[in-house]
C-alpha atoms as a printed R data frame, in Angstrom:
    type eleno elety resid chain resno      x       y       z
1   ATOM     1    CA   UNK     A     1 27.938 150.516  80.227
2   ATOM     2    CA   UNK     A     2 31.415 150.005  81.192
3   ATOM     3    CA   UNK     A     3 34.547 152.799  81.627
4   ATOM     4    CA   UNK     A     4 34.955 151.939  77.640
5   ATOM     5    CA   UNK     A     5 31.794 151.668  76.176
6   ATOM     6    CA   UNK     A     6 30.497 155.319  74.153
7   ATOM     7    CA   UNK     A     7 28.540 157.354  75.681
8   ATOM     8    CA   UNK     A     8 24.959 157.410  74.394
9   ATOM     9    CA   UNK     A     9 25.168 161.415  73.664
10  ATOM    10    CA   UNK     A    10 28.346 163.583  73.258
11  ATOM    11    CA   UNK     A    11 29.251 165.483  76.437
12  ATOM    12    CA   UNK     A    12 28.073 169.360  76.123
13  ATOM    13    CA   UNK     A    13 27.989 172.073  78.980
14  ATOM    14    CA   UNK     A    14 25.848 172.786  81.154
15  ATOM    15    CA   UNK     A    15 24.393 175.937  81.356
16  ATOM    16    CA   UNK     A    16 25.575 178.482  83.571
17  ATOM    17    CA   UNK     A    17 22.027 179.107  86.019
18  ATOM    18    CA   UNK     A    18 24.040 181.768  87.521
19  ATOM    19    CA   UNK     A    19 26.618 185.069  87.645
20  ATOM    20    CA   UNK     A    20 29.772 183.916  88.511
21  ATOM    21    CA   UNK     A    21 31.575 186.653  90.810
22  ATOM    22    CA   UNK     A    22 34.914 185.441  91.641
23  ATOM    23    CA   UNK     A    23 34.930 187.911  94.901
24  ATOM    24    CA   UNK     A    24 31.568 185.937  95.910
25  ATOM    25    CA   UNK     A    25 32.237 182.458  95.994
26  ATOM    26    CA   UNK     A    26 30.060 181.437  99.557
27  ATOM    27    CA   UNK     A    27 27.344 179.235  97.424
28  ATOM    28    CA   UNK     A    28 30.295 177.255  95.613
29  ATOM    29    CA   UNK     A    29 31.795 176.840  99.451
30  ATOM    30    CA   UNK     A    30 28.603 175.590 100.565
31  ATOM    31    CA   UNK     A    31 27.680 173.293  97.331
32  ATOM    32    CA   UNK     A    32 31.461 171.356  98.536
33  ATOM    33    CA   UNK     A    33 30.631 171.240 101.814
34  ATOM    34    CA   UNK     A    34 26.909 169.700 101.067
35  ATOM    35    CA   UNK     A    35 28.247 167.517  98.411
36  ATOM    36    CA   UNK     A    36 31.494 165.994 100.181
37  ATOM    37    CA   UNK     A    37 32.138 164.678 103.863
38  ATOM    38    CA   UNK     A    38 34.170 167.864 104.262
39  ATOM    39    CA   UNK     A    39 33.429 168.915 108.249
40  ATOM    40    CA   UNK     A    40 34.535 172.753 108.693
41  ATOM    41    CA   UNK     A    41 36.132 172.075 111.704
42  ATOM    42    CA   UNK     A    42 38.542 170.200 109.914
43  ATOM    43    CA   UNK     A    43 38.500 172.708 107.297
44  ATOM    44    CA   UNK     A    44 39.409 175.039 110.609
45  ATOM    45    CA   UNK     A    45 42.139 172.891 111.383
46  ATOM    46    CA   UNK     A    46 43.374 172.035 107.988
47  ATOM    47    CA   UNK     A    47 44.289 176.423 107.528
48  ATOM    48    CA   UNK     A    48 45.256 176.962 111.169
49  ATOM    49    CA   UNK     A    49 47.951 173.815 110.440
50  ATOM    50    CA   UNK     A    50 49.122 175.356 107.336
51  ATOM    51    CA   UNK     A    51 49.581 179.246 109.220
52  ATOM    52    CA   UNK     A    52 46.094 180.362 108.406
53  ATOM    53    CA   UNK     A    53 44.643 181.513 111.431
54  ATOM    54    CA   UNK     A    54 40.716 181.545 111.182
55  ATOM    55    CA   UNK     A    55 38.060 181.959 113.261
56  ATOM    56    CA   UNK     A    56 35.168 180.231 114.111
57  ATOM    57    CA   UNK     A    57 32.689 183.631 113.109
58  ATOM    58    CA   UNK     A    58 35.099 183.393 109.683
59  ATOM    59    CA   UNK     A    59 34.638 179.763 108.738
60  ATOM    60    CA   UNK     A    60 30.599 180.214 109.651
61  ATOM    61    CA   UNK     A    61 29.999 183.822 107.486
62  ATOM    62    CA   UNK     A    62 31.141 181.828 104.532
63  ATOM    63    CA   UNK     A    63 28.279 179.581 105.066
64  ATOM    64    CA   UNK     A    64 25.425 182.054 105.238
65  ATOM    65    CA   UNK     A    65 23.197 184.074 102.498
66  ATOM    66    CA   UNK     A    66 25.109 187.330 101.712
67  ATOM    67    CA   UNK     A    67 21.326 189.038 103.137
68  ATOM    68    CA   UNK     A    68 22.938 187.560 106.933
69  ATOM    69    CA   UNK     A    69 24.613 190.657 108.844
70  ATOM    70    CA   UNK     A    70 27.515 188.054 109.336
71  ATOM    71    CA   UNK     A    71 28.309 187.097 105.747
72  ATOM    72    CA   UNK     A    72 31.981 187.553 104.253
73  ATOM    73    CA   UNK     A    73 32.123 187.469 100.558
74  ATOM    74    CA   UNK     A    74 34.947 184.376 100.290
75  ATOM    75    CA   UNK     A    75 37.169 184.890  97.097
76  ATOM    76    CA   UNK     A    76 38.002 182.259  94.511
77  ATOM    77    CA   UNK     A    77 41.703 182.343  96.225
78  ATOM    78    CA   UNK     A    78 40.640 181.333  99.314
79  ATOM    79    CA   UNK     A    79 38.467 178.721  98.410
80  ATOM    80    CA   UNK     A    80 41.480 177.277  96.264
81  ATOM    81    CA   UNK     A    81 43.766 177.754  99.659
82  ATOM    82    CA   UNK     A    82 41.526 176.303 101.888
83  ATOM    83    CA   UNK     A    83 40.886 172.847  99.563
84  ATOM    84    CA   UNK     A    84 44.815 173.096  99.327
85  ATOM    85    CA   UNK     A    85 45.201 173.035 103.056
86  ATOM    86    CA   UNK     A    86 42.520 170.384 103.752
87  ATOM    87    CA   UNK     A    87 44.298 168.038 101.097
88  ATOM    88    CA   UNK     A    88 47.633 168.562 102.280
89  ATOM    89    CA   UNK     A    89 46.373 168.501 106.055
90  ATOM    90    CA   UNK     A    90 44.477 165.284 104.820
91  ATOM    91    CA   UNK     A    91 47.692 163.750 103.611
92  ATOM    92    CA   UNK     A    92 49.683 164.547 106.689
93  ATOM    93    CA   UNK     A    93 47.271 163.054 108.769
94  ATOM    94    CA   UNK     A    94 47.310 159.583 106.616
95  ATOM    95    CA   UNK     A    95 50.620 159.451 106.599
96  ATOM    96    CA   UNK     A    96 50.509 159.641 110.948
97  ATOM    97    CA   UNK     A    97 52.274 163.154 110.876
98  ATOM    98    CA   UNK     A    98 49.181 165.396 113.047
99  ATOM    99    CA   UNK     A    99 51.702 167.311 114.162
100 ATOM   100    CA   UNK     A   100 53.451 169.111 111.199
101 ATOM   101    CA   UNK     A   101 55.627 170.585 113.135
102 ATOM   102    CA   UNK     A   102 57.243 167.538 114.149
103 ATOM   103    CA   UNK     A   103 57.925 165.487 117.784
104 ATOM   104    CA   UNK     A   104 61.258 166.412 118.593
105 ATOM   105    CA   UNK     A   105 61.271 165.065 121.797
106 ATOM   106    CA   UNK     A   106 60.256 161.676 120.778
């Protein structure tokens, strides 16, 4: 089948196989993470470049089971922010700008 050919069946939804809680969104966080090369420490880097100063114990209670004594519900907003930063941080980085701040002595 090739980019043009019809697809066999029409597209349709899946189901939703959970509540979506847009205060909760840890198991989306850790679905991207599982599913991409995304490393958290760059994700660490990526918000502390763009003025977001997190923490180790922050970036790790996103990744546990909200039953874990360290969990911190992450919101929808910061999930957005902190794909934001890692694209923009990404982009800086390919463009050979680490330092967003710039070199001024150079």
């Amino acid at each position: 089948m090739t980019d043009f050919d019809a697809p066999t069946r029409p597209y349709t939804r899946p189901p939703m196989t959970r509540g979506v809680d847009p205060q909760r969104m840890n198991w989306l966080w850790q679905l991207i993470l599982q599913a991409t090369d995304l490393d958290p420490t760059d994700v660490r880097d990526a918000l502390n470049a763009s003025g977001v100063a997190v923490t180790e114990k922050r970036m790790s209670s996103w990744q546990v089971t909200d039953s874990d004594e360290n969990y911190f519900p992450l919101t929808i907003a910061e999930l957005e922010r902190n794909l934001r930063s890692v694209v923009a941080w990404k982009a800086k980085r390919e463009q050979g700008t680490d330092d967003p701040g710039g070199d001024a002595a150079d």
